[in-house]
Tab-separated table of C-alpha atoms and ligand atoms in Angstrom:
chain	number	residue	atom	x	y	z
A	1	MET	CA	-47.192	-54.151	-47.244
A	2	TYR	CA	-46.845	-50.383	-47.038
A	3	LEU	CA	-45.644	-48.821	-43.773
A	4	ILE	CA	-44.993	-45.277	-42.578
A	5	ASP	CA	-42.343	-44.627	-39.946
A	6	THR	CA	-43.978	-41.658	-38.205
A	7	HIS	CA	-40.906	-40.827	-36.100
A	8	SER	CA	-37.272	-41.290	-37.115
A	9	HIS	CA	-34.076	-39.323	-36.588
A	10	ILE	CA	-32.344	-40.876	-39.586
A	11	TYR	CA	-30.557	-37.543	-40.094
A	12	ASP	CA	-28.669	-38.317	-36.824
A	13	GLU	CA	-24.877	-38.720	-36.998
A	14	ALA	CA	-25.389	-42.392	-36.060
A	15	PHE	CA	-26.269	-42.942	-39.753
A	16	ASP	CA	-23.489	-40.870	-41.337
A	17	ASP	CA	-21.498	-43.917	-42.469
A	18	ASP	CA	-24.277	-45.899	-44.134
A	19	ARG	CA	-27.396	-43.756	-44.501
A	20	ASP	CA	-27.959	-44.720	-48.152
A	21	ALA	CA	-27.848	-48.432	-47.285
A	22	VAL	CA	-30.321	-47.829	-44.442
A	23	ILE	CA	-32.671	-46.084	-46.864
A	24	GLU	CA	-32.430	-48.969	-49.341
A	25	ARG	CA	-33.280	-51.503	-46.581
A	26	CYS	CA	-36.163	-49.326	-45.492
A	27	LYS	CA	-37.627	-49.264	-49.017
A	28	ALA	CA	-37.141	-53.028	-49.341
A	29	ALA	CA	-39.068	-53.521	-46.079
A	30	GLY	CA	-42.041	-51.578	-47.471
A	31	VAL	CA	-41.516	-48.347	-45.530
A	32	GLY	CA	-42.696	-45.739	-48.021
A	33	ARG	CA	-42.362	-42.644	-45.864
A	34	ILE	CA	-40.167	-41.557	-42.966
A	35	MET	CA	-41.407	-38.612	-40.915
A	36	LEU	CA	-38.536	-36.537	-39.490
A	37	PRO	CA	-39.186	-34.802	-36.161
A	38	ASP	CA	-36.982	-31.764	-35.597
A	39	ILE	CA	-34.807	-31.427	-32.437
A	40	ASP	CA	-33.128	-27.986	-32.494
A	41	SER	CA	-30.797	-25.793	-34.558
A	42	GLY	CA	-27.878	-28.172	-33.936
A	43	SER	CA	-29.230	-30.956	-36.165
A	44	ARG	CA	-31.759	-29.143	-38.346
A	45	GLY	CA	-29.391	-28.535	-41.258
A	46	ARG	CA	-28.780	-32.273	-41.659
A	47	MET	CA	-32.526	-32.960	-41.447
A	48	PHE	CA	-33.326	-30.542	-44.286
A	49	ASP	CA	-30.393	-31.813	-46.390
A	50	LEU	CA	-31.811	-35.321	-46.158
A	51	ALA	CA	-35.344	-34.105	-46.934
A	52	ARG	CA	-34.053	-32.341	-50.065
A	53	ARG	CA	-32.223	-35.479	-51.233
A	54	HIS	CA	-35.271	-37.725	-50.696
A	55	PRO	CA	-38.268	-35.395	-51.084
A	56	SER	CA	-40.940	-38.094	-51.372
A	57	LEU	CA	-39.504	-40.381	-48.671
A	58	CYS	CA	-38.105	-38.175	-45.884
A	59	LEU	CA	-40.663	-35.617	-44.724
A	60	PRO	CA	-39.452	-32.986	-42.218
A	61	MET	CA	-41.117	-31.135	-39.341
A	62	ALA	CA	-40.148	-28.010	-37.375
A	63	GLY	CA	-39.915	-27.931	-33.603
A	64	LEU	CA	-37.881	-27.734	-30.431
A	65	HIS	CA	-37.344	-30.856	-28.313
A	66	PRO	CA	-38.045	-30.439	-24.574
A	67	THR	CA	-34.544	-31.549	-23.547
A	68	SER	CA	-33.108	-28.857	-25.853
A	69	VAL	CA	-34.827	-26.343	-23.558
A	70	ASN	CA	-32.983	-27.673	-20.489
A	71	ASP	CA	-29.980	-25.675	-19.380
A	72	ASN	CA	-30.217	-23.494	-22.491
A	73	PRO	CA	-30.463	-19.759	-21.706
A	74	ARG	CA	-31.162	-19.116	-25.410
A	75	TRP	CA	-34.115	-21.499	-25.725
A	76	ARG	CA	-36.470	-18.651	-26.640
A	77	ASP	CA	-34.222	-17.842	-29.622
A	78	GLU	CA	-34.625	-21.486	-30.649
A	79	LEU	CA	-38.388	-21.060	-30.463
A	80	ASP	CA	-38.166	-17.922	-32.623
A	81	ALA	CA	-36.163	-19.946	-35.153
A	82	VAL	CA	-38.986	-22.512	-35.345
A	83	GLU	CA	-41.480	-19.742	-36.032
A	84	ARG	CA	-39.222	-18.342	-38.787
A	85	LEU	CA	-39.081	-21.797	-40.401
A	86	LEU	CA	-42.861	-21.836	-40.559
A	87	ARG	CA	-43.043	-18.339	-42.057
A	88	GLU	CA	-40.331	-19.086	-44.639
A	89	PRO	CA	-39.958	-22.865	-45.063
A	90	PRO	CA	-36.520	-23.881	-46.386
A	91	VAL	CA	-38.134	-26.877	-48.120
A	92	GLU	CA	-41.303	-27.265	-50.150
A	93	ARG	CA	-43.373	-28.287	-47.162
A	94	LEU	CA	-43.160	-28.804	-43.399
A	95	TYR	CA	-45.358	-31.672	-42.235
A	96	GLY	CA	-45.783	-31.042	-38.527
A	97	ILE	CA	-44.714	-29.225	-35.388
A	98	GLY	CA	-42.366	-31.182	-33.175
A	99	GLU	CA	-41.087	-32.850	-31.485
A	100	THR	CA	-42.145	-30.805	-28.515
A	101	GLY	CA	-43.311	-32.033	-25.121
A	102	LEU	CA	-42.279	-32.576	-21.518
A	103	ASP	CA	-39.297	-34.631	-20.369
A	104	LEU	CA	-38.647	-34.749	-16.626
A	105	TYR	CA	-36.475	-37.873	-16.826
A	106	TRP	CA	-33.107	-36.085	-16.958
A	107	SER	CA	-34.099	-33.088	-14.825
A	108	ASP	CA	-37.267	-31.528	-13.435
A	109	ALA	CA	-35.625	-28.108	-13.023
A	110	TYR	CA	-36.941	-26.804	-16.373
A	111	LEU	CA	-40.578	-27.796	-16.169
A	112	THR	CA	-41.726	-24.145	-16.393
A	113	GLU	CA	-39.615	-23.488	-19.510
A	114	GLN	CA	-40.579	-26.801	-21.163
A	115	THR	CA	-44.247	-26.075	-20.505
A	116	GLU	CA	-43.993	-22.598	-22.045
A	117	SER	CA	-42.219	-24.040	-25.086
A	118	LEU	CA	-44.897	-26.726	-25.443
A	119	HIS	CA	-47.742	-24.192	-25.268
A	120	ALA	CA	-46.017	-21.958	-27.838
A	121	GLN	CA	-45.574	-24.871	-30.265
A	122	ILE	CA	-49.159	-26.062	-29.827
A	123	GLU	CA	-50.315	-22.548	-30.702
A	124	LEU	CA	-48.139	-22.694	-33.838
A	125	ALA	CA	-49.691	-26.035	-34.760
A	126	LEU	CA	-53.156	-24.474	-34.496
A	127	GLN	CA	-52.129	-21.349	-36.387
A	128	TYR	CA	-50.533	-23.280	-39.281
A	129	ASP	CA	-53.047	-26.147	-39.238
A	130	LEU	CA	-50.334	-28.760	-38.653
A	131	PRO	CA	-50.241	-31.823	-36.409
A	132	VAL	CA	-48.171	-31.570	-33.243
A	133	VAL	CA	-45.805	-34.440	-32.356
A	134	ILE	CA	-45.587	-34.713	-28.585
A	135	HIS	CA	-42.780	-36.329	-26.595
A	136	THR	CA	-43.593	-37.285	-22.989
A	137	ARG	CA	-41.156	-38.853	-20.569
A	138	SER	CA	-41.779	-39.151	-16.809
A	139	ALA	CA	-44.421	-36.445	-17.217
A	140	TRP	CA	-47.734	-38.027	-18.276
A	141	GLU	CA	-49.819	-36.367	-15.547
A	142	ARG	CA	-48.388	-32.925	-16.302
A	143	MET	CA	-48.918	-33.545	-19.994
A	144	THR	CA	-52.557	-34.416	-19.433
A	145	ASP	CA	-53.060	-31.140	-17.538
A	146	VAL	CA	-51.600	-29.177	-20.463
A	147	ILE	CA	-53.576	-31.005	-23.158
A	148	ARG	CA	-56.903	-30.719	-21.299
A	149	ALA	CA	-56.677	-26.932	-21.776
A	150	TYR	CA	-56.879	-27.408	-25.580
A	151	ARG	CA	-59.999	-29.520	-25.583
A	152	GLY	CA	-62.409	-28.350	-28.283
A	153	ARG	CA	-59.843	-26.199	-30.141
A	154	GLY	CA	-59.358	-28.572	-33.073
A	155	LEU	CA	-55.830	-29.635	-32.212
A	156	ARG	CA	-54.530	-32.774	-33.927
A	157	GLY	CA	-51.356	-34.739	-33.423
A	158	ILE	CA	-49.442	-37.730	-32.178
A	159	PHE	CA	-48.480	-38.789	-28.685
A	160	HIS	CA	-45.147	-40.194	-29.756
A	161	ALA	CA	-43.806	-43.266	-27.884
A	162	PHE	CA	-47.053	-43.689	-26.002
A	163	SER	CA	-46.236	-45.639	-22.857
A	164	ALA	CA	-49.028	-44.761	-20.435
A	165	ASP	CA	-52.054	-46.784	-19.387
A	166	PRO	CA	-55.418	-47.231	-21.141
A	167	ASP	CA	-57.116	-44.686	-18.834
A	168	LEU	CA	-54.724	-41.966	-19.922
A	169	TYR	CA	-55.247	-42.953	-23.564
A	170	ARG	CA	-58.983	-42.429	-23.135
A	171	THR	CA	-58.488	-39.083	-21.378
A	172	LEU	CA	-56.086	-37.734	-24.017
A	173	ARG	CA	-58.059	-38.863	-27.065
A	174	ALA	CA	-61.076	-36.929	-25.780
A	175	CYS	CA	-59.060	-33.677	-25.885
A	176	GLY	CA	-58.489	-33.508	-29.654
A	177	ASP	CA	-57.838	-35.497	-32.824
A	178	PHE	CA	-54.976	-37.439	-31.286
A	179	VAL	CA	-53.377	-40.697	-32.335
A	180	PHE	CA	-50.802	-42.741	-30.470
A	181	GLY	CA	-47.312	-43.677	-31.639
A	182	ILE	CA	-46.324	-47.271	-30.931
A	183	GLY	CA	-42.649	-48.180	-31.177
A	184	GLY	CA	-40.028	-50.681	-30.086
A	185	VAL	CA	-41.058	-50.630	-26.418
A	186	ALA	CA	-44.197	-52.554	-27.434
A	187	THR	CA	-41.985	-55.508	-28.412
A	188	PHE	CA	-40.027	-55.696	-25.145
A	189	ARG	CA	-40.403	-59.008	-23.374
A	190	ASN	CA	-41.950	-57.575	-20.188
A	191	GLY	CA	-45.162	-56.931	-22.162
A	192	ARG	CA	-45.614	-53.604	-20.377
A	193	LEU	CA	-47.431	-52.028	-23.331
A	194	ASP	CA	-49.672	-54.965	-24.280
A	195	GLU	CA	-52.638	-53.638	-22.328
A	196	ALA	CA	-52.382	-50.192	-23.931
A	197	VAL	CA	-51.946	-51.663	-27.428
A	198	ARG	CA	-55.089	-53.773	-26.912
A	199	ALA	CA	-57.025	-50.719	-25.687
A	200	ILE	CA	-56.022	-48.256	-28.408
A	201	ALA	CA	-58.392	-48.387	-31.377
A	202	LEU	CA	-56.612	-49.582	-34.524
A	203	ASP	CA	-57.485	-46.366	-36.377
A	204	GLU	CA	-56.009	-44.234	-33.566
A	205	MET	CA	-52.582	-45.822	-33.767
A	206	VAL	CA	-49.463	-45.102	-35.837
A	207	LEU	CA	-46.143	-46.966	-35.947
A	208	GLU	CA	-42.733	-45.438	-35.305
A	209	THR	CA	-39.138	-46.466	-34.716
A	210	ASP	CA	-37.687	-43.347	-33.014
A	211	SER	CA	-34.467	-44.562	-34.651
A	212	PRO	CA	-31.615	-44.649	-33.805
A	213	TYR	CA	-33.175	-45.285	-30.343
A	214	LEU	CA	-35.593	-47.870	-28.874
A	215	THR	CA	-34.695	-50.819	-31.100
A	216	PRO	CA	-37.413	-53.505	-31.087
A	217	GLU	CA	-36.934	-57.128	-30.077
A	218	PRO	CA	-35.305	-59.347	-31.285
A	219	LEU	CA	-32.667	-56.734	-32.232
A	220	ARG	CA	-32.753	-54.718	-29.001
A	221	GLY	CA	-29.326	-53.271	-28.171
A	222	ARG	CA	-28.399	-52.486	-31.780
A	223	ARG	CA	-28.914	-49.179	-33.584
A	224	ASN	CA	-32.550	-48.856	-34.676
A	225	GLU	CA	-33.647	-48.130	-38.278
A	226	SER	CA	-36.904	-47.775	-40.187
A	227	SER	CA	-36.787	-51.258	-41.743
A	228	TYR	CA	-37.277	-52.686	-38.222
A	229	LEU	CA	-40.786	-51.190	-38.242
A	230	THR	CA	-41.929	-54.610	-39.486
A	231	TYR	CA	-41.146	-56.109	-36.040
A	232	ILE	CA	-43.335	-53.500	-34.366
A	233	CYS	CA	-46.111	-54.079	-36.881
A	234	GLU	CA	-45.971	-57.838	-36.254
A	235	LYS	CA	-46.070	-57.391	-32.480
A	236	VAL	CA	-49.075	-55.051	-32.635
A	237	ALA	CA	-50.809	-57.540	-34.935
A	238	ALA	CA	-50.123	-60.411	-32.500
A	239	VAL	CA	-51.417	-58.459	-29.479
A	240	LYS	CA	-54.557	-57.337	-31.311
A	241	GLY	CA	-55.174	-60.694	-32.992
A	242	LEU	CA	-54.959	-59.235	-36.516
A	243	ALA	CA	-52.889	-59.885	-39.629
A	244	PRO	CA	-49.766	-57.686	-40.014
A	245	ASP	CA	-51.148	-56.473	-43.373
A	246	GLU	CA	-54.248	-55.125	-41.645
A	247	VAL	CA	-52.150	-53.267	-39.072
A	248	ALA	CA	-49.880	-51.864	-41.802
A	249	ALA	CA	-52.827	-50.651	-43.898
A	250	ALA	CA	-54.712	-49.085	-40.980
A	251	THR	CA	-51.720	-47.352	-39.385
A	252	SER	CA	-50.522	-45.986	-42.742
A	253	LEU	CA	-53.981	-44.603	-43.468
A	254	THR	CA	-54.033	-42.916	-40.056
A	255	ALA	CA	-50.565	-41.422	-40.576
A	256	GLU	CA	-51.681	-40.094	-43.976
A	257	ARG	CA	-54.751	-38.548	-42.381
A	258	ILE	CA	-52.903	-36.867	-39.494
A	259	PHE	CA	-50.050	-35.535	-41.697
A	260	ARG	CA	-52.375	-34.862	-44.692
A	261	LEU	CA	-50.312	-36.943	-47.116
A	262	ASP	CA	-51.412	-38.140	-50.524
A	263	PRO	CA	-52.176	-41.864	-50.382
A	264	LEU	CA	-49.410	-44.240	-51.436
A	265	GLY	CA	-49.585	-47.993	-51.512
A	266	GLY	CA	-52.086	-48.655	-54.264
A	267	ARG	CA	-55.416	-48.077	-52.556
B	301	ZN	ZN1	-37.736	-38.385	-31.268
């Protein structure tokens, strides 16, 4: 089985004590690539260090997280820094723009700034022909309004941690080449995401941990890591009535397509 974790913050300080062991477990579990979404200048150095140490496993992006816009008078400088990264990449390749998005969970006072940041990063994704990785929390209607404006412009990307309903999935997928990131929330016992997982076409779905957050059942409450992607894969397979191998193969192929990666995994 070959899996791709399309969203992990393994460069986070939560892994400082045992990152090498986490990487070994991830390889043993069949996770052949870990996509690293960027947050802001505070953690970017650690992300690129990790990407340099594991150039075929840990693949970095460039972006500004919506909550890093909140309460930050210098957020436009952060956006300029993202643009500089794209002009002069500090590593061989940047694989995407993100994570950007809208997050009104902590505060709705910065919606205007978050929206401007999102638009700017989508434009960068179009300009550099990269996928955009979009974070949405307590803001799905607003997000849909933003994304509708890009319909027909050839945008591609991932709605990370997709947690909305099947109607919204159908609306968003019609606006571009979008796929939907399914993570630990899909395994939670309330079954809140089952309907969406059933509705999303298998070839429009990718798997993600969002580690160290959103740990899947049965390990919920612990720190999350990429090796736990197998639990998410198994849950998706159970909901869709497929074999885990089929889900692994299809979601890896989709991740390779969206991020334009060379195929791994012996196909
Ligand atoms: Zn994230």
